[in-house]
Amino acid sequence: MHKEFTTGEIPGFVHLYAGEEAIATGVCAHLRPDDYIASTHRGHGHAIAKGCDVYGMMAEIYGKRDGLCRGKGGSMHIADMDKGMLGANGIVGGGPPMNCGVGLSAMVRGTDQVGVSFTGDGGSNQGTFLESLNLASVWHLPCIFVVENNGYAESTSDRFHASGVDIAKRADGFGMPGVVVDGHDFFAVYEAAGAAIDRARGGGGPSLLECKVNRYYGHFEGDQQTYRAPGEVDELRRTRDCLDAFAGRVTAAGEVTAEDLRRVDDEVVALIDDAVARAKAAPEPDPADLLTDVYVRY
Amino acid sequence: MVCVGVVANPASGRDVRRLVTGASVFDNAEKGAMVHRLMAGLGATGVDRVVMMPAGSGVSQSLHRHLSGRTGHLAAQRLPELEVLDMALCEDARDSAAAVRAMAERQVAAIVVLGGDGTHRVVAAHCGDIPLCALSTGTNNAFPELREATVAGMATGLVATGRLGGDGLVRRAKRFRVGVNGDAVVDSALVDVAVTAERWVGSRALWRVEAISEALVTFASPSAVGLSAVAGAVDPVPRTAPFGLHLSLAPPERAPRVVAVAIAPGLVTEVGVLEARRVDPGQVVALAARAGCLSLDGEREVELGPADHVTVRLVPGPLVIDVDAVMAGASRLEMLDQATTRRADDGNHRPTGPGQQGAAPGLVPHDADHPRVRGAGAQGVHHRRDPRVRPPVCG
């Protein structure tokens, strides 16, 4: 996407998830198809991890008729109700209230589904986030509020936008557990998310999981990132890359061979390349599509 | 100038135990408030400067709110100067290590640590013989104590300024030196070392006791939380004993002895114990090789393959200030008496007790006219010094 965006073929903005992959993967690995997630503007990773069709997602990013939202949404509105993906979200802090809706729905219907919302550190300053924590706690909803704290609210460092308190600590004020894990470490995210999801599914109520992480690219593609120190990203790629760390540990432990990982990498590259090529060649929506799927009859 | 270092770990008290056990929440604002109260105790006992590790995530903000909001009785108290170390932060354990090294260069007379067992482990690995005042920021710890920071500050100040010296005020803790594959990886533990079958360090915390096959403890306290409590339920070993304990564990159905212990706050678990053996000072214990994780002081730290060899040796640990002993000694020596205390021979009533009949053995009053030296700070404890103890000069 970083390269493709420069061709001008992708309408609107894209916000890349690179560097944060361990979070969506570690969380969504525990979710069932009938669980729901509410994503963010940086939602490509969430969509893939929740099982959305990669070609459908890519076609949506390119605004094509084959897209998951028939090309009406683009990168920031990738939704797939069949997969429990309530949507990437152009509204910062827009996911947590939807998460409460999922939780309330599961509670009223008596199912053991859970909801997960993803929010950034910037989103965690929105009233919607704090109100949702309160509501979920008051109603004891099966919700997990994941905060992907990548240190920047758009271009503002958390040193300037947060009150200096771990975001997880905000959970204390609403009477729910809040924990911090290293968002670069798949195993740390996986274990903590598993505990939070088991807790919610078992009737234990909501919790907040703050994942400390970094992003490799700007807030949006085209962001000059003048607010970041020179060499910051290079250093992060060298020392904190979650994919390298995962590969190193599972191969050292003898669980997976380097050859296995190469094969997976090849498959993923082929999948993405194919999805991009097909999306670029896919038909545009026509005027007749303008009002389809817009109005719903109750 | 007498300096005391302060390490307040902003990251402690936030691990997964809040989800999987009933572990307490310890807010960072409270850590900042604790440092303020600590400074009051240090200032009252004559400490000139506090050298503090930079602590984000609300600790520094809370401290500065308290420092700038001092009015009334608080404003009249003398506080040490506050120096926050100018250092780049990694936001992990390396910060504590670097801060302690910087404090050692500044020749601090003591270091107060606010954190859990893990924080203390890191500090102890780098502090040498600088005495520690170990304060717990939560209920999940065995090494540090949960106690009021003001009093801990007073005790630390009395030791750091050298105004109270002698035996029994500062004790030598124990420590395990841990080597993986010889000295390829070297680490340490203050309370316990364990091998768990869990393959990944993951979220670090150790609470699945059924996965633990071996554990060593420096002390075994039945009233502790965690592996020390397991050992303590079988064969208590005081902190002051020269030896430790090595346990072989097994699932309860396969163990000759099963004990119920608080393995974590809110989590009382049955633990099967196959065998408990004493570990003498200097003795090298080789742990049985297995794939899993090596846990140090309750946190998974090193992922082990089946061919990795772990050796553990019980060695002398850090010096730790015994706050109760210091305050009791200060009381016996009437060092807490204010200059305005009226003397019994003035004809006025002045309470006395068995402990006030004279200096306790091993405690050292600083000078002949003890304890009624005048001229100390109006609000503080007498600023006098044990001549046998030369406090270092803060650089």
XYZ file of C-alpha atoms in Angstrom, chain A residues 163-166 168-169 172 177-181 185 187-188 191-192 195-196 199 207 212 249-250 253-255, chain B residues 10 12 14-16 18-20 25-28 56-58 61 198-204 207-208 300 303:
54
model
C -2.021 13.281 30.854
C 1.091 11.289 31.544
C -0.832 8.303 32.815
C -0.769 4.869 31.233
C -4.549 1.209 30.918
C -4.785 3.047 34.215
C -9.168 1.831 37.208
C -8.979 -4.307 34.984
C -6.444 -2.611 32.770
C -3.174 -4.224 31.768
C -0.198 -3.216 29.675
C 1.667 -5.497 27.326
C 5.488 -9.175 21.219
C 3.124 -13.928 22.597
C 2.531 -11.220 25.181
C -1.651 -14.419 26.245
C -3.128 -11.256 27.729
C -7.168 -13.931 29.355
C -9.297 -10.848 28.672
C -12.917 -13.424 31.121
C -11.325 -5.127 30.458
C 2.609 -0.327 23.622
C 11.715 -17.090 18.633
C 9.633 -19.809 17.005
C 12.370 -22.970 19.904
C 12.117 -25.502 17.093
C 8.372 -25.009 16.722
C 6.194 3.574 36.477
C 5.067 -1.892 37.882
C 0.214 -3.300 35.307
C 0.798 -6.869 34.257
C -1.678 -9.561 33.284
C -4.951 -7.979 36.977
C -6.858 -10.227 34.587
C -5.956 -13.722 35.683
C -4.060 -1.992 41.139
C -1.443 0.493 42.207
C -1.882 3.815 40.529
C 1.108 5.787 39.306
C 6.806 9.072 33.257
C 3.322 7.659 33.036
C 2.017 9.925 35.737
C 3.359 14.597 37.236
C 5.290 -22.708 29.455
C 7.147 -22.191 26.193
C 6.958 -18.441 25.834
C 7.804 -15.499 28.018
C 4.491 -14.033 26.827
C 2.964 -11.644 29.307
C 5.688 -12.630 31.797
C 0.631 -17.964 37.911
C 0.102 -21.406 36.335
C 9.131 -15.489 32.922
C 12.860 -19.045 26.914
